[in-house]
Amino acid sequence: MILTKQYRCIHSSSCQCTKGHLNEDVIFLVFQHLNWNPKLIATLSCVCKWFDDLAKRVLWKEFCKTRAPKMMLDLQSSGSHSVDGNWRALGKLLIYCSGCSVGGLFNSTQIPGHFVYRTRFSRTSGKSFLLPQCRTDVLYVSDPCEHLDQGEEGDLGFFRGIFKSFLVSKVRKMLIDRGAQLHPTAACPYCKARLWNMLQAKMVPQSASCRLGAYEDCIEYYVCLNGHMLGICTLLPLSDTEEASESE
């Protein structure tokens, strides 16, 4: 794939490369050879505004399409050439567990955010996080990122996800109809948009804890204005998890 469309250069006066820079096609081919390495894309974004714009428009998109091709094809099947919250945010969601902090969004123990090598996102699993009247929505949810032996908190799992076409989803409509309040201070760690608490809105179905293998009263998750989801749960011991799966 060779880029043909030309974009206005958006160098700032402080850029060190104002006297000329590599052609977009060349950068595309270099990163294609590097298999769209996310760390290198992030490093390139820090060079100047022009490289940051290129990364947002092209490189993160190609990274997402390479990392989760079927998921990306589905998210774009409505005809959009972009995704809710931009490609960089989605790229980060695919590979980054946001963790938590004392007094933070989940008011839990201190677990730093970190990159994950590989995570499976499932549309089928996403159905378990939706109330019956919202199950025509499309939601992809990851397997929980496990952080074991967290003292009094027990074994914690962090999960994340993304809605397809969130602006026209039944979940968003229900949140608005119920008058759900946005979190006063916290923002989505992926796109910086404001967040709805699904637990406060009473929109966490019992099937979510069964899917995660977690205690029913120890699961909480948020959805941002762009449809990104992030949550935390306390995981059941392995033997209890197997029994929960059988009952489901």
PDB file of C-alpha atoms in Angstrom:
ATOM      1  CA  MET A   1       0.000   0.000   0.000  1.00  0.00           C
ATOM      2  CA  ILE A   2       1.563   3.298  -1.148  1.00  0.00           C
ATOM      3  CA  LEU A   3       0.158   6.560   0.116  1.00  0.00           C
ATOM      4  CA  THR A   4      -0.837   8.987  -2.601  1.00  0.00           C
ATOM      5  CA  LYS A   5      -2.799  11.672  -0.817  1.00  0.00           C
ATOM      6  CA  GLN A   6      -0.724  14.683   0.203  1.00  0.00           C
ATOM      7  CA  TYR A   7      -1.307  16.524   3.451  1.00  0.00           C
ATOM      8  CA  ARG A   8      -0.394  20.024   4.535  1.00  0.00           C
ATOM      9  CA  CYS A   9       2.851  20.072   6.472  1.00  0.00           C
ATOM     10  CA  ILE A  10       2.191  21.016  10.085  1.00  0.00           C
ATOM     11  CA  HIS A  11       5.710  21.649  11.346  1.00  0.00           C
ATOM     12  CA  SER A  12       6.026  23.962  14.296  1.00  0.00           C
ATOM     13  CA  SER A  13       8.687  26.659  14.411  1.00  0.00           C
ATOM     14  CA  SER A  14      10.700  24.559  16.869  1.00  0.00           C
ATOM     15  CA  CYS A  15      10.912  21.498  14.591  1.00  0.00           C
ATOM     16  CA  GLN A  16      14.433  20.452  13.707  1.00  0.00           C
ATOM     17  CA  CYS A  17      13.339  19.061  10.346  1.00  0.00           C
ATOM     18  CA  THR A  18      11.787  22.155   8.773  1.00  0.00           C
ATOM     19  CA  LYS A  19      14.344  22.084   5.961  1.00  0.00           C
ATOM     20  CA  GLY A  20      12.933  18.831   4.665  1.00  0.00           C
ATOM     21  CA  HIS A  21      11.795  15.425   5.792  1.00  0.00           C
ATOM     22  CA  LEU A  22      11.324  11.934   4.450  1.00  0.00           C
ATOM     23  CA  ASN A  23       8.484  11.253   2.065  1.00  0.00           C
ATOM     24  CA  GLU A  24       5.436   9.618   3.675  1.00  0.00           C
ATOM     25  CA  ASP A  25       5.752   6.653   1.319  1.00  0.00           C
ATOM     26  CA  VAL A  26       9.286   5.975   2.555  1.00  0.00           C
ATOM     27  CA  ILE A  27       8.249   6.085   6.210  1.00  0.00           C
ATOM     28  CA  PHE A  28       5.331   3.783   5.431  1.00  0.00           C
ATOM     29  CA  LEU A  29       7.634   1.201   3.859  1.00  0.00           C
ATOM     30  CA  VAL A  30      10.148   1.422   6.716  1.00  0.00           C
ATOM     31  CA  PHE A  31       7.497   0.758   9.358  1.00  0.00           C
ATOM     32  CA  GLN A  32       5.915  -1.954   7.239  1.00  0.00           C
ATOM     33  CA  HIS A  33       9.310  -3.683   7.283  1.00  0.00           C
ATOM     34  CA  LEU A  34       9.399  -3.210  11.082  1.00  0.00           C
ATOM     35  CA  ASN A  35       5.953  -4.860  11.332  1.00  0.00           C
ATOM     36  CA  TRP A  36       4.444  -1.645  12.698  1.00  0.00           C
ATOM     37  CA  ASN A  37       6.431  -1.794  15.948  1.00  0.00           C
ATOM     38  CA  PRO A  38       4.303   0.206  18.449  1.00  0.00           C
ATOM     39  CA  LYS A  39       7.264   1.401  20.538  1.00  0.00           C
ATOM     40  CA  LEU A  40       8.961   2.815  17.463  1.00  0.00           C
ATOM     41  CA  ILE A  41       5.717   4.445  16.308  1.00  0.00           C
ATOM     42  CA  ALA A  42       5.392   6.099  19.727  1.00  0.00           C
ATOM     43  CA  THR A  43       9.023   7.258  19.560  1.00  0.00           C
ATOM     44  CA  LEU A  44       8.526   8.730  16.088  1.00  0.00           C
ATOM     45  CA  SER A  45       5.443  10.619  17.322  1.00  0.00           C
ATOM     46  CA  CYS A  46       7.624  12.501  19.809  1.00  0.00           C
ATOM     47  CA  VAL A  47       9.938  13.945  17.129  1.00  0.00           C
ATOM     48  CA  CYS A  48       7.666  16.734  15.886  1.00  0.00           C
ATOM     49  CA  LYS A  49       4.077  17.588  14.984  1.00  0.00           C
ATOM     50  CA  TRP A  50       4.449  16.346  11.424  1.00  0.00           C
ATOM     51  CA  PHE A  51       5.596  12.886  12.504  1.00  0.00           C
ATOM     52  CA  ASP A  52       2.918  12.810  15.198  1.00  0.00           C
ATOM     53  CA  ASP A  53       0.237  13.594  12.608  1.00  0.00           C
ATOM     54  CA  LEU A  54       1.569  10.887  10.284  1.00  0.00           C
ATOM     55  CA  ALA A  55       1.530   8.361  13.107  1.00  0.00           C
ATOM     56  CA  LYS A  56      -2.071   9.217  14.023  1.00  0.00           C
ATOM     57  CA  ARG A  57      -3.340   9.079  10.427  1.00  0.00           C
ATOM     58  CA  VAL A  58      -1.406   6.133   9.057  1.00  0.00           C
ATOM     59  CA  LEU A  59       0.980   4.196  11.284  1.00  0.00           C
ATOM     60  CA  TRP A  60      -1.331   3.452  14.217  1.00  0.00           C
ATOM     61  CA  LYS A  61      -4.066   2.468  11.783  1.00  0.00           C
ATOM     62  CA  GLU A  62      -1.785  -0.037  10.085  1.00  0.00           C
ATOM     63  CA  PHE A  63      -0.635  -1.336  13.464  1.00  0.00           C
ATOM     64  CA  CYS A  64      -4.248  -1.971  14.522  1.00  0.00           C
ATOM     65  CA  LYS A  65      -5.104  -3.661  11.227  1.00  0.00           C
ATOM     66  CA  THR A  66      -2.078  -5.939  11.563  1.00  0.00           C
ATOM     67  CA  ARG A  67      -2.569  -6.746  15.257  1.00  0.00           C
ATOM     68  CA  ALA A  68      -6.331  -7.501  15.068  1.00  0.00           C
ATOM     69  CA  PRO A  69      -7.380  -7.687  11.395  1.00  0.00           C
ATOM     70  CA  LYS A  70     -10.836  -9.287  11.820  1.00  0.00           C
ATOM     71  CA  MET A  71     -11.757  -6.952  14.658  1.00  0.00           C
ATOM     72  CA  MET A  72     -10.673  -3.882  12.674  1.00  0.00           C
ATOM     73  CA  LEU A  73     -12.606  -5.040   9.617  1.00  0.00           C
ATOM     74  CA  ASP A  74     -15.739  -5.351  11.741  1.00  0.00           C
ATOM     75  CA  LEU A  75     -15.249  -1.974  13.461  1.00  0.00           C
ATOM     76  CA  GLN A  76     -15.001  -0.318  10.034  1.00  0.00           C
ATOM     77  CA  SER A  77     -17.778  -2.295   8.351  1.00  0.00           C
ATOM     78  CA  SER A  78     -20.241   0.559   8.874  1.00  0.00           C
ATOM     79  CA  GLY A  79     -18.340   2.475   6.187  1.00  0.00           C
ATOM     80  CA  SER A  80     -16.145   4.656   8.397  1.00  0.00           C
ATOM     81  CA  HIS A  81     -12.475   5.123   7.512  1.00  0.00           C
ATOM     82  CA  SER A  82     -11.686   5.852  11.158  1.00  0.00           C
ATOM     83  CA  VAL A  83     -12.751   4.537  14.563  1.00  0.00           C
ATOM     84  CA  ASP A  84     -14.225   6.239  17.599  1.00  0.00           C
ATOM     85  CA  GLY A  85     -11.501   7.996  19.571  1.00  0.00           C
ATOM     86  CA  ASN A  86      -8.827   7.800  16.781  1.00  0.00           C
ATOM     87  CA  TRP A  87      -6.387   5.068  15.786  1.00  0.00           C
ATOM     88  CA  ARG A  88      -3.703   5.944  18.314  1.00  0.00           C
ATOM     89  CA  ALA A  89      -6.150   5.465  21.197  1.00  0.00           C
ATOM     90  CA  LEU A  90      -7.255   2.115  19.788  1.00  0.00           C
ATOM     91  CA  GLY A  91      -3.651   1.035  19.288  1.00  0.00           C
ATOM     92  CA  LYS A  92      -2.903   1.814  22.926  1.00  0.00           C
ATOM     93  CA  LEU A  93      -6.018  -0.052  24.071  1.00  0.00           C
ATOM     94  CA  LEU A  94      -4.848  -3.174  22.217  1.00  0.00           C
ATOM     95  CA  ILE A  95      -1.519  -3.358  24.026  1.00  0.00           C
ATOM     96  CA  TYR A  96      -1.797  -1.423  27.299  1.00  0.00           C
ATOM     97  CA  CYS A  97      -3.291  -2.424  30.662  1.00  0.00           C
ATOM     98  CA  SER A  98      -4.088   0.810  32.508  1.00  0.00           C
ATOM     99  CA  GLY A  99      -3.670  -0.595  36.040  1.00  0.00           C
ATOM    100  CA  CYS A 100      -5.005   1.417  38.990  1.00  0.00           C
ATOM    101  CA  SER A 101      -3.890   3.654  41.841  1.00  0.00           C
ATOM    102  CA  VAL A 102      -4.947   4.314  45.419  1.00  0.00           C
ATOM    103  CA  GLY A 103      -7.651   6.973  45.333  1.00  0.00           C
ATOM    104  CA  GLY A 104      -7.872   6.708  41.539  1.00  0.00           C
ATOM    105  CA  LEU A 105     -10.658   5.581  39.251  1.00  0.00           C
ATOM    106  CA  PHE A 106     -11.165   2.235  41.013  1.00  0.00           C
ATOM    107  CA  ASN A 107      -9.918   3.412  44.444  1.00  0.00           C
ATOM    108  CA  SER A 108      -7.893   0.228  44.726  1.00  0.00           C
ATOM    109  CA  THR A 109      -4.322  -0.793  45.412  1.00  0.00           C
ATOM    110  CA  GLN A 110      -1.378   0.622  43.444  1.00  0.00           C
ATOM    111  CA  ILE A 111      -0.783  -1.348  40.236  1.00  0.00           C
ATOM    112  CA  PRO A 112       1.148   0.557  37.556  1.00  0.00           C
ATOM    113  CA  GLY A 113      -0.066   0.479  33.975  1.00  0.00           C
ATOM    114  CA  HIS A 114       2.002  -1.664  31.661  1.00  0.00           C
ATOM    115  CA  PHE A 115       2.237  -2.965  28.113  1.00  0.00           C
ATOM    116  CA  VAL A 116       1.037  -6.485  27.373  1.00  0.00           C
ATOM    117  CA  TYR A 117       2.567  -8.707  24.730  1.00  0.00           C
ATOM    118  CA  ARG A 118      -0.666 -10.150  23.366  1.00  0.00           C
ATOM    119  CA  THR A 119      -4.339  -9.971  24.346  1.00  0.00           C
ATOM    120  CA  ARG A 120      -7.362 -11.716  22.880  1.00  0.00           C
ATOM    121  CA  PHE A 121     -10.429  -9.530  22.251  1.00  0.00           C
ATOM    122  CA  SER A 122     -13.744 -11.290  21.783  1.00  0.00           C
ATOM    123  CA  ARG A 123     -17.051 -10.065  20.374  1.00  0.00           C
ATOM    124  CA  THR A 124     -18.769 -13.093  21.916  1.00  0.00           C
ATOM    125  CA  SER A 125     -17.394 -12.207  25.363  1.00  0.00           C
ATOM    126  CA  GLY A 126     -18.615  -8.661  24.865  1.00  0.00           C
ATOM    127  CA  LYS A 127     -22.236  -9.839  24.848  1.00  0.00           C
ATOM    128  CA  SER A 128     -21.819 -10.886  28.484  1.00  0.00           C
ATOM    129  CA  PHE A 129     -21.185  -7.257  29.473  1.00  0.00           C
ATOM    130  CA  LEU A 130     -24.423  -5.973  27.940  1.00  0.00           C
ATOM    131  CA  LEU A 131     -27.920  -5.967  29.393  1.00  0.00           C
ATOM    132  CA  PRO A 132     -30.373  -8.127  27.392  1.00  0.00           C
ATOM    133  CA  GLN A 133     -32.012  -5.071  25.812  1.00  0.00           C
ATOM    134  CA  CYS A 134     -28.622  -3.866  24.543  1.00  0.00           C
ATOM    135  CA  ARG A 135     -27.266  -7.085  23.077  1.00  0.00           C
ATOM    136  CA  THR A 136     -27.648  -5.973  19.490  1.00  0.00           C
ATOM    137  CA  ASP A 137     -24.704  -3.642  20.208  1.00  0.00           C
ATOM    138  CA  VAL A 138     -21.239  -4.842  19.238  1.00  0.00           C
ATOM    139  CA  LEU A 139     -18.636  -4.796  22.024  1.00  0.00           C
ATOM    140  CA  TYR A 140     -15.182  -6.368  21.935  1.00  0.00           C
ATOM    141  CA  VAL A 141     -13.742  -7.207  25.368  1.00  0.00           C
ATOM    142  CA  SER A 142     -10.319  -8.531  26.317  1.00  0.00           C
ATOM    143  CA  ASP A 143      -9.473 -11.438  28.551  1.00  0.00           C
ATOM    144  CA  PRO A 144      -8.618 -10.142  32.034  1.00  0.00           C
ATOM    145  CA  CYS A 145      -5.014  -9.146  32.664  1.00  0.00           C
ATOM    146  CA  GLU A 146      -4.325 -10.988  35.919  1.00  0.00           C
ATOM    147  CA  HIS A 147      -2.492  -9.415  38.862  1.00  0.00           C
ATOM    148  CA  LEU A 148      -2.374 -12.070  41.561  1.00  0.00           C
ATOM    149  CA  ASP A 149      -1.862 -11.877  45.337  1.00  0.00           C
ATOM    150  CA  GLN A 150      -2.675  -8.201  45.833  1.00  0.00           C
ATOM    151  CA  GLY A 151      -3.006  -8.472  49.607  1.00  0.00           C
ATOM    152  CA  GLU A 152      -6.483  -7.736  50.934  1.00  0.00           C
ATOM    153  CA  GLU A 153      -7.682  -7.071  47.372  1.00  0.00           C
ATOM    154  CA  GLY A 154      -7.029 -10.697  46.415  1.00  0.00           C
ATOM    155  CA  ASP A 155      -6.421 -11.649  42.773  1.00  0.00           C
ATOM    156  CA  LEU A 156      -7.319  -8.726  40.523  1.00  0.00           C
ATOM    157  CA  GLY A 157      -8.142  -8.768  36.834  1.00  0.00           C
ATOM    158  CA  PHE A 158      -8.176  -5.750  34.515  1.00  0.00           C
ATOM    159  CA  PHE A 159     -10.114  -5.847  31.268  1.00  0.00           C
ATOM    160  CA  ARG A 160     -10.705  -3.399  28.456  1.00  0.00           C
ATOM    161  CA  GLY A 161     -12.794  -3.179  25.334  1.00  0.00           C
ATOM    162  CA  ILE A 162     -14.312  -1.082  22.578  1.00  0.00           C
ATOM    163  CA  PHE A 163     -17.805  -0.598  21.150  1.00  0.00           C
ATOM    164  CA  LYS A 164     -18.537  -0.498  17.459  1.00  0.00           C
ATOM    165  CA  SER A 165     -20.341   2.725  16.444  1.00  0.00           C
ATOM    166  CA  PHE A 166     -20.812   3.778  20.058  1.00  0.00           C
ATOM    167  CA  LEU A 167     -22.567   7.032  19.132  1.00  0.00           C
ATOM    168  CA  VAL A 168     -25.595   5.084  17.853  1.00  0.00           C
ATOM    169  CA  SER A 169     -25.434   2.233  20.392  1.00  0.00           C
ATOM    170  CA  LYS A 170     -28.246   1.232  22.710  1.00  0.00           C
ATOM    171  CA  VAL A 171     -25.869   1.368  25.672  1.00  0.00           C
ATOM    172  CA  ARG A 172     -25.135   5.043  25.078  1.00  0.00           C
ATOM    173  CA  LYS A 173     -28.840   5.798  24.648  1.00  0.00           C
ATOM    174  CA  MET A 174     -29.685   3.987  27.885  1.00  0.00           C
ATOM    175  CA  LEU A 175     -26.968   5.843  29.792  1.00  0.00           C
ATOM    176  CA  ILE A 176     -28.403   9.147  28.614  1.00  0.00           C
ATOM    177  CA  ASP A 177     -32.011   8.118  29.259  1.00  0.00           C
ATOM    178  CA  ARG A 178     -31.103   7.082  32.806  1.00  0.00           C
ATOM    179  CA  GLY A 179     -29.370  10.396  33.421  1.00  0.00           C
ATOM    180  CA  ALA A 180     -26.059   8.707  34.191  1.00  0.00           C
ATOM    181  CA  GLN A 181     -23.466  11.189  35.431  1.00  0.00           C
ATOM    182  CA  LEU A 182     -20.003  11.435  33.915  1.00  0.00           C
ATOM    183  CA  HIS A 183     -17.094  11.037  36.331  1.00  0.00           C
ATOM    184  CA  PRO A 184     -16.230  14.534  37.618  1.00  0.00           C
ATOM    185  CA  THR A 185     -12.447  14.272  37.219  1.00  0.00           C
ATOM    186  CA  ALA A 186     -11.240  11.009  35.690  1.00  0.00           C
ATOM    187  CA  ALA A 187     -10.633  10.566  31.965  1.00  0.00           C
ATOM    188  CA  CYS A 188     -10.190   7.572  29.683  1.00  0.00           C
ATOM    189  CA  PRO A 189      -6.524   6.475  29.751  1.00  0.00           C
ATOM    190  CA  TYR A 190      -6.702   5.783  26.020  1.00  0.00           C
ATOM    191  CA  CYS A 191      -8.353   8.869  24.507  1.00  0.00           C
ATOM    192  CA  LYS A 192      -8.774  11.298  27.471  1.00  0.00           C
ATOM    193  CA  ALA A 193     -12.566  11.449  27.044  1.00  0.00           C
ATOM    194  CA  ARG A 194     -14.877  11.560  30.054  1.00  0.00           C
ATOM    195  CA  LEU A 195     -16.265   8.374  31.582  1.00  0.00           C
ATOM    196  CA  TRP A 196     -19.570   6.809  32.617  1.00  0.00           C
ATOM    197  CA  ASN A 197     -19.602   4.390  35.562  1.00  0.00           C
ATOM    198  CA  MET A 198     -21.605   1.362  34.448  1.00  0.00           C
ATOM    199  CA  LEU A 199     -21.971   0.101  38.023  1.00  0.00           C
ATOM    200  CA  GLN A 200     -23.550   3.359  39.191  1.00  0.00           C
ATOM    201  CA  ALA A 201     -25.844   3.272  36.161  1.00  0.00           C
ATOM    202  CA  LYS A 202     -26.888  -0.262  37.199  1.00  0.00           C
ATOM    203  CA  MET A 203     -25.883  -1.644  33.805  1.00  0.00           C
ATOM    204  CA  VAL A 204     -23.534  -4.454  34.872  1.00  0.00           C
ATOM    205  CA  PRO A 205     -25.245  -7.808  34.168  1.00  0.00           C
ATOM    206  CA  GLN A 206     -24.525 -10.932  36.218  1.00  0.00           C
ATOM    207  CA  SER A 207     -23.202 -12.620  33.089  1.00  0.00           C
ATOM    208  CA  ALA A 208     -20.142 -10.311  33.181  1.00  0.00           C
ATOM    209  CA  SER A 209     -18.798 -11.851  36.392  1.00  0.00           C
ATOM    210  CA  CYS A 210     -19.451 -15.350  35.023  1.00  0.00           C
ATOM    211  CA  ARG A 211     -17.520 -14.546  31.863  1.00  0.00           C
ATOM    212  CA  LEU A 212     -14.568 -13.113  33.797  1.00  0.00           C
ATOM    213  CA  GLY A 213     -14.544 -15.801  36.493  1.00  0.00           C
ATOM    214  CA  ALA A 214     -14.972 -13.096  39.135  1.00  0.00           C
ATOM    215  CA  TYR A 215     -17.002 -12.424  42.279  1.00  0.00           C
ATOM    216  CA  GLU A 216     -20.358 -10.958  41.316  1.00  0.00           C
ATOM    217  CA  ASP A 217     -20.132  -8.016  43.713  1.00  0.00           C
ATOM    218  CA  CYS A 218     -16.494  -7.237  42.871  1.00  0.00           C
ATOM    219  CA  ILE A 219     -16.685  -6.022  39.281  1.00  0.00           C
ATOM    220  CA  GLU A 220     -16.741  -2.451  38.062  1.00  0.00           C
ATOM    221  CA  TYR A 221     -16.199  -0.888  34.682  1.00  0.00           C
ATOM    222  CA  TYR A 222     -16.416   2.424  32.865  1.00  0.00           C
ATOM    223  CA  VAL A 223     -17.242   3.419  29.300  1.00  0.00           C
ATOM    224  CA  CYS A 224     -15.933   6.660  27.818  1.00  0.00           C
ATOM    225  CA  LEU A 225     -17.646   8.997  25.363  1.00  0.00           C
ATOM    226  CA  ASN A 226     -15.757   7.328  22.511  1.00  0.00           C
ATOM    227  CA  GLY A 227     -16.848   3.818  23.483  1.00  0.00           C
ATOM    228  CA  HIS A 228     -13.652   2.568  25.117  1.00  0.00           C
ATOM    229  CA  MET A 229     -14.258   0.343  28.124  1.00  0.00           C
ATOM    230  CA  LEU A 230     -11.986  -0.358  31.078  1.00  0.00           C
ATOM    231  CA  GLY A 231     -12.743  -2.341  34.196  1.00  0.00           C
ATOM    232  CA  ILE A 232     -11.528  -4.231  37.237  1.00  0.00           C
ATOM    233  CA  CYS A 233     -12.697  -7.385  39.005  1.00  0.00           C
ATOM    234  CA  THR A 234     -11.667  -9.675  41.842  1.00  0.00           C
ATOM    235  CA  LEU A 235     -11.029 -13.105  40.389  1.00  0.00           C
ATOM    236  CA  LEU A 236     -12.407 -16.291  41.889  1.00  0.00           C
ATOM    237  CA  PRO A 237     -10.021 -19.084  42.912  1.00  0.00           C
ATOM    238  CA  LEU A 238      -9.459 -21.526  40.076  1.00  0.00           C
ATOM    239  CA  SER A 239     -11.768 -24.241  41.437  1.00  0.00           C
ATOM    240  CA  ASP A 240     -14.604 -21.730  41.958  1.00  0.00           C
ATOM    241  CA  THR A 241     -14.047 -20.331  38.477  1.00  0.00           C
ATOM    242  CA  GLU A 242     -14.529 -23.783  36.946  1.00  0.00           C
ATOM    243  CA  GLU A 243     -17.804 -24.217  38.850  1.00  0.00           C
ATOM    244  CA  ALA A 244     -19.002 -20.794  37.683  1.00  0.00           C
ATOM    245  CA  SER A 245     -18.240 -21.696  34.073  1.00  0.00           C
ATOM    246  CA  GLU A 246     -20.239 -24.912  34.372  1.00  0.00           C
ATOM    247  CA  SER A 247     -23.244 -23.096  35.838  1.00  0.00           C
ATOM    248  CA  GLU A 248     -23.117 -20.524  33.029  1.00  0.00           C
TER     249      GLU A 248
END
